Amino acid sequence: MGLATPATAHALVQPVDAYTLTAGRLWSVVAALLGLAGVVIGGLALARSAGRIGTGTGRRGAIVALAAGLACTVIGGLVVAAADGGPGTGYGIVGGYVDLVVGPIAMILGGLALARSRRTA
């Protein structure tokens, strides 16, 4: 039993293949897609709240962008906090940091669209 422990520890710190989809990478990708959707929806809501592209959906889009950005940021923070290694270890830390950038952008766009929709209503 004492001899198996160093071998197990050595196997845990080995970098994984670049194409291996681990749980950390999966969560990072899901959060990034959610955040990107929030950025797109927030941008569209901001354009609609200005009255350039139709009316009526700016407020709902702003709320969806805020929620998507918040979820992206929280998931990215959890991935970064749970990562035991750096880039290339399979923990999804690079994607987690991307999520910590994309999520707040979606929240900012959603907040701006919500503020603009309240002002014009």
PDB file of N, CA and C in Angstrom, residues 16-111:
ATOM      1  N   VAL A  16      -2.868  16.203 -18.991  1.00  0.00           N
ATOM      2  CA  VAL A  16      -3.714  15.386 -19.844  1.00  0.00           C
ATOM      3  C   VAL A  16      -3.571  15.859 -21.281  1.00  0.00           C
ATOM      4  N   ASP A  17      -4.048  15.045 -22.187  1.00  0.00           N
ATOM      5  CA  ASP A  17      -3.990  15.382 -23.599  1.00  0.00           C
ATOM      6  C   ASP A  17      -4.823  16.633 -23.869  1.00  0.00           C
ATOM      7  N   ALA A  18      -4.448  17.379 -24.860  1.00  0.00           N
ATOM      8  CA  ALA A  18      -5.149  18.628 -25.177  1.00  0.00           C
ATOM      9  C   ALA A  18      -6.579  18.390 -25.624  1.00  0.00           C
ATOM     10  N   TYR A  19      -6.878  17.205 -26.126  1.00  0.00           N
ATOM     11  CA  TYR A  19      -8.217  16.911 -26.635  1.00  0.00           C
ATOM     12  C   TYR A  19      -9.077  16.134 -25.654  1.00  0.00           C
ATOM     13  N   THR A  20      -8.578  15.881 -24.463  1.00  0.00           N
ATOM     14  CA  THR A  20      -9.345  15.168 -23.456  1.00  0.00           C
ATOM     15  C   THR A  20     -10.325  16.133 -22.799  1.00  0.00           C
ATOM     16  N   LEU A  21     -11.590  15.768 -22.810  1.00  0.00           N
ATOM     17  CA  LEU A  21     -12.613  16.611 -22.205  1.00  0.00           C
ATOM     18  C   LEU A  21     -12.832  16.162 -20.766  1.00  0.00           C
ATOM     19  N   THR A  22     -12.247  16.903 -19.839  1.00  0.00           N
ATOM     20  CA  THR A  22     -12.413  16.590 -18.423  1.00  0.00           C
ATOM     21  C   THR A  22     -13.610  17.356 -17.883  1.00  0.00           C
ATOM     22  N   ALA A  23     -13.975  17.071 -16.651  1.00  0.00           N
ATOM     23  CA  ALA A  23     -15.133  17.742 -16.046  1.00  0.00           C
ATOM     24  C   ALA A  23     -14.899  19.249 -15.919  1.00  0.00           C
ATOM     25  N   GLY A  24     -13.702  19.654 -15.531  1.00  0.00           N
ATOM     26  CA  GLY A  24     -13.397  21.077 -15.409  1.00  0.00           C
ATOM     27  C   GLY A  24     -13.466  21.792 -16.745  1.00  0.00           C
ATOM     28  N   ARG A  25     -12.950  21.154 -17.769  1.00  0.00           N
ATOM     29  CA  ARG A  25     -13.002  21.749 -19.103  1.00  0.00           C
ATOM     30  C   ARG A  25     -14.433  21.826 -19.605  1.00  0.00           C
ATOM     31  N   LEU A  26     -15.224  20.798 -19.310  1.00  0.00           N
ATOM     32  CA  LEU A  26     -16.625  20.800 -19.737  1.00  0.00           C
ATOM     33  C   LEU A  26     -17.380  21.956 -19.093  1.00  0.00           C
ATOM     34  N   TRP A  27     -17.205  22.135 -17.791  1.00  0.00           N
ATOM     35  CA  TRP A  27     -17.883  23.239 -17.104  1.00  0.00           C
ATOM     36  C   TRP A  27     -17.420  24.585 -17.635  1.00  0.00           C
ATOM     37  N   SER A  28     -16.136  24.701 -17.928  1.00  0.00           N
ATOM     38  CA  SER A  28     -15.615  25.959 -18.479  1.00  0.00           C
ATOM     39  C   SER A  28     -16.216  26.264 -19.838  1.00  0.00           C
ATOM     40  N   VAL A  29     -16.339  25.243 -20.678  1.00  0.00           N
ATOM     41  CA  VAL A  29     -16.896  25.446 -22.017  1.00  0.00           C
ATOM     42  C   VAL A  29     -18.378  25.794 -21.930  1.00  0.00           C
ATOM     43  N   VAL A  30     -19.113  25.095 -21.067  1.00  0.00           N
ATOM     44  CA  VAL A  30     -20.542  25.380 -20.908  1.00  0.00           C
ATOM     45  C   VAL A  30     -20.740  26.815 -20.424  1.00  0.00           C
ATOM     46  N   ALA A  31     -19.949  27.223 -19.446  1.00  0.00           N
ATOM     47  CA  ALA A  31     -20.072  28.588 -18.931  1.00  0.00           C
ATOM     48  C   ALA A  31     -19.671  29.619 -19.982  1.00  0.00           C
ATOM     49  N   ALA A  32     -18.641  29.325 -20.772  1.00  0.00           N
ATOM     50  CA  ALA A  32     -18.222  30.262 -21.814  1.00  0.00           C
ATOM     51  C   ALA A  32     -19.303  30.419 -22.875  1.00  0.00           C
ATOM     52  N   LEU A  33     -19.931  29.313 -23.266  1.00  0.00           N
ATOM     53  CA  LEU A  33     -21.024  29.406 -24.240  1.00  0.00           C
ATOM     54  C   LEU A  33     -22.199  30.188 -23.671  1.00  0.00           C
ATOM     55  N   LEU A  34     -22.492  29.963 -22.406  1.00  0.00           N
ATOM     56  CA  LEU A  34     -23.557  30.712 -21.744  1.00  0.00           C
ATOM     57  C   LEU A  34     -23.215  32.198 -21.697  1.00  0.00           C
ATOM     58  N   GLY A  35     -21.968  32.507 -21.377  1.00  0.00           N
ATOM     59  CA  GLY A  35     -21.541  33.900 -21.342  1.00  0.00           C
ATOM     60  C   GLY A  35     -21.559  34.557 -22.707  1.00  0.00           C
ATOM     61  N   LEU A  36     -21.129  33.830 -23.736  1.00  0.00           N
ATOM     62  CA  LEU A  36     -21.169  34.390 -25.087  1.00  0.00           C
ATOM     63  C   LEU A  36     -22.608  34.637 -25.538  1.00  0.00           C
ATOM     64  N   ALA A  37     -23.500  33.722 -25.188  1.00  0.00           N
ATOM     65  CA  ALA A  37     -24.913  33.943 -25.499  1.00  0.00           C
ATOM     66  C   ALA A  37     -25.418  35.188 -24.769  1.00  0.00           C
ATOM     67  N   GLY A  38     -24.984  35.372 -23.528  1.00  0.00           N
ATOM     68  CA  GLY A  38     -25.373  36.562 -22.776  1.00  0.00           C
ATOM     69  C   GLY A  38     -24.845  37.840 -23.401  1.00  0.00           C
ATOM     70  N   VAL A  39     -23.623  37.790 -23.935  1.00  0.00           N
ATOM     71  CA  VAL A  39     -23.059  38.970 -24.598  1.00  0.00           C
ATOM     72  C   VAL A  39     -23.861  39.317 -25.848  1.00  0.00           C
ATOM     73  N   VAL A  40     -24.197  38.298 -26.642  1.00  0.00           N
ATOM     74  CA  VAL A  40     -24.964  38.540 -27.865  1.00  0.00           C
ATOM     75  C   VAL A  40     -26.354  39.058 -27.527  1.00  0.00           C
ATOM     76  N   ILE A  41     -27.019  38.419 -26.583  1.00  0.00           N
ATOM     77  CA  ILE A  41     -28.365  38.848 -26.206  1.00  0.00           C
ATOM     78  C   ILE A  41     -28.336  40.237 -25.574  1.00  0.00           C
ATOM     79  N   GLY A  42     -27.322  40.503 -24.762  1.00  0.00           N
ATOM     80  CA  GLY A  42     -27.190  41.830 -24.159  1.00  0.00           C
ATOM     81  C   GLY A  42     -26.949  42.907 -25.192  1.00  0.00           C
ATOM     82  N   GLY A  43     -26.124  42.597 -26.196  1.00  0.00           N
ATOM     83  CA  GLY A  43     -25.893  43.564 -27.269  1.00  0.00           C
ATOM     84  C   GLY A  43     -27.148  43.832 -28.073  1.00  0.00           C
ATOM     85  N   LEU A  44     -27.898  42.773 -28.374  1.00  0.00           N
ATOM     86  CA  LEU A  44     -29.156  42.957 -29.094  1.00  0.00           C
ATOM     87  C   LEU A  44     -30.173  43.722 -28.254  1.00  0.00           C
ATOM     88  N   ALA A  45     -30.219  43.430 -26.966  1.00  0.00           N
ATOM     89  CA  ALA A  45     -31.146  44.135 -26.081  1.00  0.00           C
ATOM     90  C   ALA A  45     -30.767  45.606 -25.974  1.00  0.00           C
ATOM     91  N   LEU A  46     -29.476  45.889 -25.953  1.00  0.00           N
ATOM     92  CA  LEU A  46     -29.028  47.277 -25.891  1.00  0.00           C
ATOM     93  C   LEU A  46     -29.409  48.013 -27.165  1.00  0.00           C
ATOM     94  N   ALA A  47     -29.281  47.353 -28.304  1.00  0.00           N
ATOM     95  CA  ALA A  47     -29.660  47.979 -29.573  1.00  0.00           C
ATOM     96  C   ALA A  47     -31.175  48.173 -29.641  1.00  0.00           C
ATOM     97  N   ARG A  48     -31.928  47.218 -29.154  1.00  0.00           N
ATOM     98  CA  ARG A  48     -33.390  47.322 -29.200  1.00  0.00           C
ATOM     99  C   ARG A  48     -33.912  48.364 -28.223  1.00  0.00           C
ATOM    100  N   SER A  49     -33.246  48.490 -27.068  1.00  0.00           N
ATOM    101  CA  SER A  49     -33.718  49.478 -26.093  1.00  0.00           C
ATOM    102  C   SER A  49     -33.482  50.901 -26.592  1.00  0.00           C
ATOM    103  N   ALA A  50     -32.543  51.056 -27.508  1.00  0.00           N
ATOM    104  CA  ALA A  50     -32.300  52.370 -28.087  1.00  0.00           C
ATOM    105  C   ALA A  50     -33.325  52.700 -29.167  1.00  0.00           C
ATOM    106  N   GLY A  51     -34.128  51.712 -29.539  1.00  0.00           N
ATOM    107  CA  GLY A  51     -35.182  51.945 -30.516  1.00  0.00           C
ATOM    108  C   GLY A  51     -34.755  51.776 -31.947  1.00  0.00           C
ATOM    109  N   ARG A  52     -33.557  51.233 -32.176  1.00  0.00           N
ATOM    110  CA  ARG A  52     -33.080  51.089 -33.544  1.00  0.00           C
ATOM    111  C   ARG A  52     -33.592  49.821 -34.209  1.00  0.00           C
ATOM    112  N   ILE A  53     -33.820  48.768 -33.434  1.00  0.00           N
ATOM    113  CA  ILE A  53     -34.199  47.485 -34.028  1.00  0.00           C
ATOM    114  C   ILE A  53     -35.477  46.977 -33.370  1.00  0.00           C
ATOM    115  N   GLY A  54     -36.549  47.637 -33.542  1.00  0.00           N
ATOM    116  CA  GLY A  54     -37.812  47.161 -32.958  1.00  0.00           C
ATOM    117  C   GLY A  54     -37.946  47.565 -31.504  1.00  0.00           C
ATOM    118  N   THR A  55     -39.056  47.188 -30.909  1.00  0.00           N
ATOM    119  CA  THR A  55     -39.318  47.562 -29.519  1.00  0.00           C
ATOM    120  C   THR A  55     -39.906  46.386 -28.771  1.00  0.00           C
ATOM    121  N   GLY A  56     -39.893  46.465 -27.464  1.00  0.00           N
ATOM    122  CA  GLY A  56     -40.599  45.510 -26.637  1.00  0.00           C
ATOM    123  C   GLY A  56     -39.765  44.369 -26.085  1.00  0.00           C
ATOM    124  N   THR A  57     -38.673  43.984 -26.700  1.00  0.00           N
ATOM    125  CA  THR A  57     -37.910  42.841 -26.218  1.00  0.00           C
ATOM    126  C   THR A  57     -36.617  43.247 -25.533  1.00  0.00           C
ATOM    127  N   GLY A  58     -36.329  44.519 -25.453  1.00  0.00           N
ATOM    128  CA  GLY A  58     -35.089  44.969 -24.840  1.00  0.00           C
ATOM    129  C   GLY A  58     -34.993  44.636 -23.377  1.00  0.00           C
ATOM    130  N   ARG A  59     -36.087  44.780 -22.643  1.00  0.00           N
ATOM    131  CA  ARG A  59     -36.073  44.520 -21.196  1.00  0.00           C
ATOM    132  C   ARG A  59     -35.880  43.041 -20.892  1.00  0.00           C
ATOM    133  N   ARG A  60     -36.597  42.175 -21.602  1.00  0.00           N
ATOM    134  CA  ARG A  60     -36.435  40.732 -21.382  1.00  0.00           C
ATOM    135  C   ARG A  60     -35.032  40.280 -21.749  1.00  0.00           C
ATOM    136  N   GLY A  61     -34.521  40.771 -22.858  1.00  0.00           N
ATOM    137  CA  GLY A  61     -33.168  40.422 -23.275  1.00  0.00           C
ATOM    138  C   GLY A  61     -32.124  40.897 -22.278  1.00  0.00           C
ATOM    139  N   ALA A  62     -32.356  42.057 -21.699  1.00  0.00           N
ATOM    140  CA  ALA A  62     -31.426  42.583 -20.696  1.00  0.00           C
ATOM    141  C   ALA A  62     -31.391  41.691 -19.468  1.00  0.00           C
ATOM    142  N   ILE A  63     -32.550  41.232 -19.043  1.00  0.00           N
ATOM    143  CA  ILE A  63     -32.608  40.363 -17.867  1.00  0.00           C
ATOM    144  C   ILE A  63     -31.959  39.018 -18.164  1.00  0.00           C
ATOM    145  N   VAL A  64     -32.178  38.481 -19.361  1.00  0.00           N
ATOM    146  CA  VAL A  64     -31.545  37.217 -19.751  1.00  0.00           C
ATOM    147  C   VAL A  64     -30.029  37.389 -19.803  1.00  0.00           C
ATOM    148  N   ALA A  65     -29.550  38.499 -20.336  1.00  0.00           N
ATOM    149  CA  ALA A  65     -28.110  38.748 -20.406  1.00  0.00           C
ATOM    150  C   ALA A  65     -27.513  38.875 -19.006  1.00  0.00           C
ATOM    151  N   LEU A  66     -28.217  39.540 -18.112  1.00  0.00           N
ATOM    152  CA  LEU A  66     -27.738  39.638 -16.725  1.00  0.00           C
ATOM    153  C   LEU A  66     -27.637  38.267 -16.074  1.00  0.00           C
ATOM    154  N   ALA A  67     -28.657  37.437 -16.253  1.00  0.00           N
ATOM    155  CA  ALA A  67     -28.665  36.105 -15.644  1.00  0.00           C
ATOM    156  C   ALA A  67     -27.574  35.216 -16.256  1.00  0.00           C
ATOM    157  N   ALA A  68     -27.427  35.262 -17.574  1.00  0.00           N
ATOM    158  CA  ALA A  68     -26.400  34.454 -18.236  1.00  0.00           C
ATOM    159  C   ALA A  68     -25.003  34.892 -17.823  1.00  0.00           C
ATOM    160  N   GLY A  69     -24.793  36.194 -17.723  1.00  0.00           N
ATOM    161  CA  GLY A  69     -23.494  36.699 -17.292  1.00  0.00           C
ATOM    162  C   GLY A  69     -23.172  36.322 -15.860  1.00  0.00           C
ATOM    163  N   LEU A  70     -24.181  36.381 -15.003  1.00  0.00           N
ATOM    164  CA  LEU A  70     -23.971  36.001 -13.607  1.00  0.00           C
ATOM    165  C   LEU A  70     -23.644  34.518 -13.502  1.00  0.00           C
ATOM    166  N   ALA A  71     -24.387  33.680 -14.213  1.00  0.00           N
ATOM    167  CA  ALA A  71     -24.127  32.241 -14.186  1.00  0.00           C
ATOM    168  C   ALA A  71     -22.730  31.934 -14.725  1.00  0.00           C
ATOM    169  N   CYS A  72     -22.345  32.601 -15.784  1.00  0.00           N
ATOM    170  CA  CYS A  72     -21.019  32.404 -16.370  1.00  0.00           C
ATOM    171  C   CYS A  72     -19.922  32.784 -15.382  1.00  0.00           C
ATOM    172  N   THR A  73     -20.098  33.896 -14.714  1.00  0.00           N
ATOM    173  CA  THR A  73     -19.099  34.362 -13.757  1.00  0.00           C
ATOM    174  C   THR A  73     -18.993  33.428 -12.557  1.00  0.00           C
ATOM    175  N   VAL A  74     -20.131  32.984 -12.049  1.00  0.00           N
ATOM    176  CA  VAL A  74     -20.121  32.095 -10.887  1.00  0.00           C
ATOM    177  C   VAL A  74     -19.483  30.749 -11.236  1.00  0.00           C
ATOM    178  N   ILE A  75     -19.866  30.173 -12.365  1.00  0.00           N
ATOM    179  CA  ILE A  75     -19.292  28.887 -12.764  1.00  0.00           C
ATOM    180  C   ILE A  75     -17.794  29.034 -13.020  1.00  0.00           C
ATOM    181  N   GLY A  76     -17.392  30.108 -13.690  1.00  0.00           N
ATOM    182  CA  GLY A  76     -15.968  30.340 -13.928  1.00  0.00           C
ATOM    183  C   GLY A  76     -15.190  30.494 -12.633  1.00  0.00           C
ATOM    184  N   GLY A  77     -15.768  31.202 -11.668  1.00  0.00           N
ATOM    185  CA  GLY A  77     -15.114  31.345 -10.371  1.00  0.00           C
ATOM    186  C   GLY A  77     -14.978  30.020  -9.639  1.00  0.00           C
ATOM    187  N   LEU A  78     -16.007  29.191  -9.723  1.00  0.00           N
ATOM    188  CA  LEU A  78     -15.942  27.872  -9.087  1.00  0.00           C
ATOM    189  C   LEU A  78     -14.905  26.978  -9.751  1.00  0.00           C
ATOM    190  N   VAL A  79     -14.811  27.041 -11.068  1.00  0.00           N
ATOM    191  CA  VAL A  79     -13.808  26.243 -11.781  1.00  0.00           C
ATOM    192  C   VAL A  79     -12.403  26.688 -11.394  1.00  0.00           C
ATOM    193  N   VAL A  80     -12.177  27.987 -11.337  1.00  0.00           N
ATOM    194  CA  VAL A  80     -10.853  28.504 -10.960  1.00  0.00           C
ATOM    195  C   VAL A  80     -10.531  28.140  -9.511  1.00  0.00           C
ATOM    196  N   ALA A  81     -11.522  28.247  -8.630  1.00  0.00           N
ATOM    197  CA  ALA A  81     -11.282  27.936  -7.229  1.00  0.00           C
ATOM    198  C   ALA A  81     -11.016  26.443  -7.014  1.00  0.00           C
ATOM    199  N   ALA A  82     -11.629  25.584  -7.817  1.00  0.00           N
ATOM    200  CA  ALA A  82     -11.471  24.145  -7.638  1.00  0.00           C
ATOM    201  C   ALA A  82     -10.246  23.587  -8.359  1.00  0.00           C
ATOM    202  N   ALA A  83      -9.626  24.356  -9.222  1.00  0.00           N
ATOM    203  CA  ALA A  83      -8.485  23.860  -9.998  1.00  0.00           C
ATOM    204  C   ALA A  83      -7.275  23.679  -9.097  1.00  0.00           C
ATOM    205  N   ASP A  84      -6.647  22.512  -9.215  1.00  0.00           N
ATOM    206  CA  ASP A  84      -5.455  22.221  -8.415  1.00  0.00           C
ATOM    207  C   ASP A  84      -4.164  22.459  -9.192  1.00  0.00           C
ATOM    208  N   GLY A  85      -4.276  22.667 -10.477  1.00  0.00           N
ATOM    209  CA  GLY A  85      -3.077  22.853 -11.289  1.00  0.00           C
ATOM    210  C   GLY A  85      -3.253  24.004 -12.255  1.00  0.00           C
ATOM    211  N   GLY A  86      -2.249  24.219 -13.030  1.00  0.00           N
ATOM    212  CA  GLY A  86      -2.269  25.311 -13.993  1.00  0.00           C
ATOM    213  C   GLY A  86      -2.766  24.869 -15.352  1.00  0.00           C
ATOM    214  N   PRO A  87      -2.466  25.639 -16.370  1.00  0.00           N
ATOM    215  CA  PRO A  87      -2.889  25.295 -17.729  1.00  0.00           C
ATOM    216  C   PRO A  87      -2.304  23.947 -18.172  1.00  0.00           C
ATOM    217  N   GLY A  88      -3.114  23.171 -18.843  1.00  0.00           N
ATOM    218  CA  GLY A  88      -2.662  21.886 -19.345  1.00  0.00           C
ATOM    219  C   GLY A  88      -2.886  20.716 -18.414  1.00  0.00           C
ATOM    220  N   THR A  89      -3.392  20.970 -17.224  1.00  0.00           N
ATOM    221  CA  THR A  89      -3.612  19.878 -16.276  1.00  0.00           C
ATOM    222  C   THR A  89      -4.996  19.270 -16.392  1.00  0.00           C
ATOM    223  N   GLY A  90      -5.891  19.890 -17.161  1.00  0.00           N
ATOM    224  CA  GLY A  90      -7.213  19.328 -17.351  1.00  0.00           C
ATOM    225  C   GLY A  90      -8.260  19.856 -16.398  1.00  0.00           C
ATOM    226  N   TYR A  91      -7.907  20.820 -15.579  1.00  0.00           N
ATOM    227  CA  TYR A  91      -8.870  21.361 -14.623  1.00  0.00           C
ATOM    228  C   TYR A  91      -9.745  22.460 -15.212  1.00  0.00           C
ATOM    229  N   GLY A  92      -9.442  22.933 -16.399  1.00  0.00           N
ATOM    230  CA  GLY A  92     -10.248  23.958 -17.042  1.00  0.00           C
ATOM    231  C   GLY A  92      -9.984  25.355 -16.536  1.00  0.00           C
ATOM    232  N   ILE A  93      -8.798  25.589 -16.002  1.00  0.00           N
ATOM    233  CA  ILE A  93      -8.510  26.884 -15.386  1.00  0.00           C
ATOM    234  C   ILE A  93      -8.446  28.009 -16.423  1.00  0.00           C
ATOM    235  N   VAL A  94      -7.976  27.720 -17.620  1.00  0.00           N
ATOM    236  CA  VAL A  94      -7.915  28.762 -18.656  1.00  0.00           C
ATOM    237  C   VAL A  94      -9.333  29.165 -19.049  1.00  0.00           C
ATOM    238  N   GLY A  95     -10.199  28.184 -19.244  1.00  0.00           N
ATOM    239  CA  GLY A  95     -11.599  28.483 -19.540  1.00  0.00           C
ATOM    240  C   GLY A  95     -12.280  29.198 -18.391  1.00  0.00           C
ATOM    241  N   GLY A  96     -11.902  28.878 -17.159  1.00  0.00           N
ATOM    242  CA  GLY A  96     -12.464  29.570 -16.009  1.00  0.00           C
ATOM    243  C   GLY A  96     -12.106  31.043 -16.004  1.00  0.00           C
ATOM    244  N   TYR A  97     -10.868  31.350 -16.372  1.00  0.00           N
ATOM    245  CA  TYR A  97     -10.474  32.756 -16.452  1.00  0.00           C
ATOM    246  C   TYR A  97     -11.165  33.470 -17.610  1.00  0.00           C
ATOM    247  N   VAL A  98     -11.380  32.755 -18.704  1.00  0.00           N
ATOM    248  CA  VAL A  98     -12.145  33.337 -19.813  1.00  0.00           C
ATOM    249  C   VAL A  98     -13.564  33.649 -19.350  1.00  0.00           C
ATOM    250  N   ASP A  99     -14.137  32.740 -18.575  1.00  0.00           N
ATOM    251  CA  ASP A  99     -15.483  32.955 -18.048  1.00  0.00           C
ATOM    252  C   ASP A  99     -15.540  34.170 -17.129  1.00  0.00           C
ATOM    253  N   LEU A 100     -14.465  34.402 -16.382  1.00  0.00           N
ATOM    254  CA  LEU A 100     -14.427  35.558 -15.485  1.00  0.00           C
ATOM    255  C   LEU A 100     -14.280  36.876 -16.239  1.00  0.00           C
ATOM    256  N   VAL A 101     -13.986  36.805 -17.524  1.00  0.00           N
ATOM    257  CA  VAL A 101     -13.938  38.006 -18.355  1.00  0.00           C
ATOM    258  C   VAL A 101     -15.237  38.174 -19.132  1.00  0.00           C
ATOM    259  N   VAL A 102     -15.729  37.082 -19.717  1.00  0.00           N
ATOM    260  CA  VAL A 102     -16.918  37.141 -20.569  1.00  0.00           C
ATOM    261  C   VAL A 102     -18.187  37.388 -19.745  1.00  0.00           C
ATOM    262  N   GLY A 103     -18.286  36.773 -18.582  1.00  0.00           N
ATOM    263  CA  GLY A 103     -19.476  36.926 -17.738  1.00  0.00           C
ATOM    264  C   GLY A 103     -19.766  38.369 -17.348  1.00  0.00           C
ATOM    265  N   PRO A 104     -18.790  39.082 -16.814  1.00  0.00           N
ATOM    266  CA  PRO A 104     -19.043  40.488 -16.492  1.00  0.00           C
ATOM    267  C   PRO A 104     -19.365  41.360 -17.708  1.00  0.00           C
ATOM    268  N   ILE A 105     -18.812  41.025 -18.878  1.00  0.00           N
ATOM    269  CA  ILE A 105     -19.156  41.787 -20.081  1.00  0.00           C
ATOM    270  C   ILE A 105     -20.638  41.613 -20.390  1.00  0.00           C
ATOM    271  N   ALA A 106     -21.129  40.378 -20.276  1.00  0.00           N
ATOM    272  CA  ALA A 106     -22.560  40.130 -20.502  1.00  0.00           C
ATOM    273  C   ALA A 106     -23.404  40.870 -19.469  1.00  0.00           C
ATOM    274  N   MET A 107     -22.945  40.893 -18.219  1.00  0.00           N
ATOM    275  CA  MET A 107     -23.706  41.608 -17.180  1.00  0.00           C
ATOM    276  C   MET A 107     -23.702  43.114 -17.421  1.00  0.00           C
ATOM    277  N   ILE A 108     -22.595  43.658 -17.884  1.00  0.00           N
ATOM    278  CA  ILE A 108     -22.524  45.094 -18.168  1.00  0.00           C
ATOM    279  C   ILE A 108     -23.467  45.459 -19.305  1.00  0.00           C
ATOM    280  N   LEU A 109     -23.436  44.661 -20.379  1.00  0.00           N
ATOM    281  CA  LEU A 109     -24.333  44.932 -21.500  1.00  0.00           C
ATOM    282  C   LEU A 109     -25.798  44.805 -21.077  1.00  0.00           C
ATOM    283  N   GLY A 110     -26.108  43.776 -20.297  1.00  0.00           N
ATOM    284  CA  GLY A 110     -27.476  43.607 -19.809  1.00  0.00           C
ATOM    285  C   GLY A 110     -27.898  44.741 -18.889  1.00  0.00           C
ATOM    286  N   GLY A 111     -26.991  45.188 -18.032  1.00  0.00           N
ATOM    287  CA  GLY A 111     -27.309  46.302 -17.141  1.00  0.00           C
ATOM    288  C   GLY A 111     -27.534  47.602 -17.884  1.00  0.00           C
TER     289      GLY A 111
END
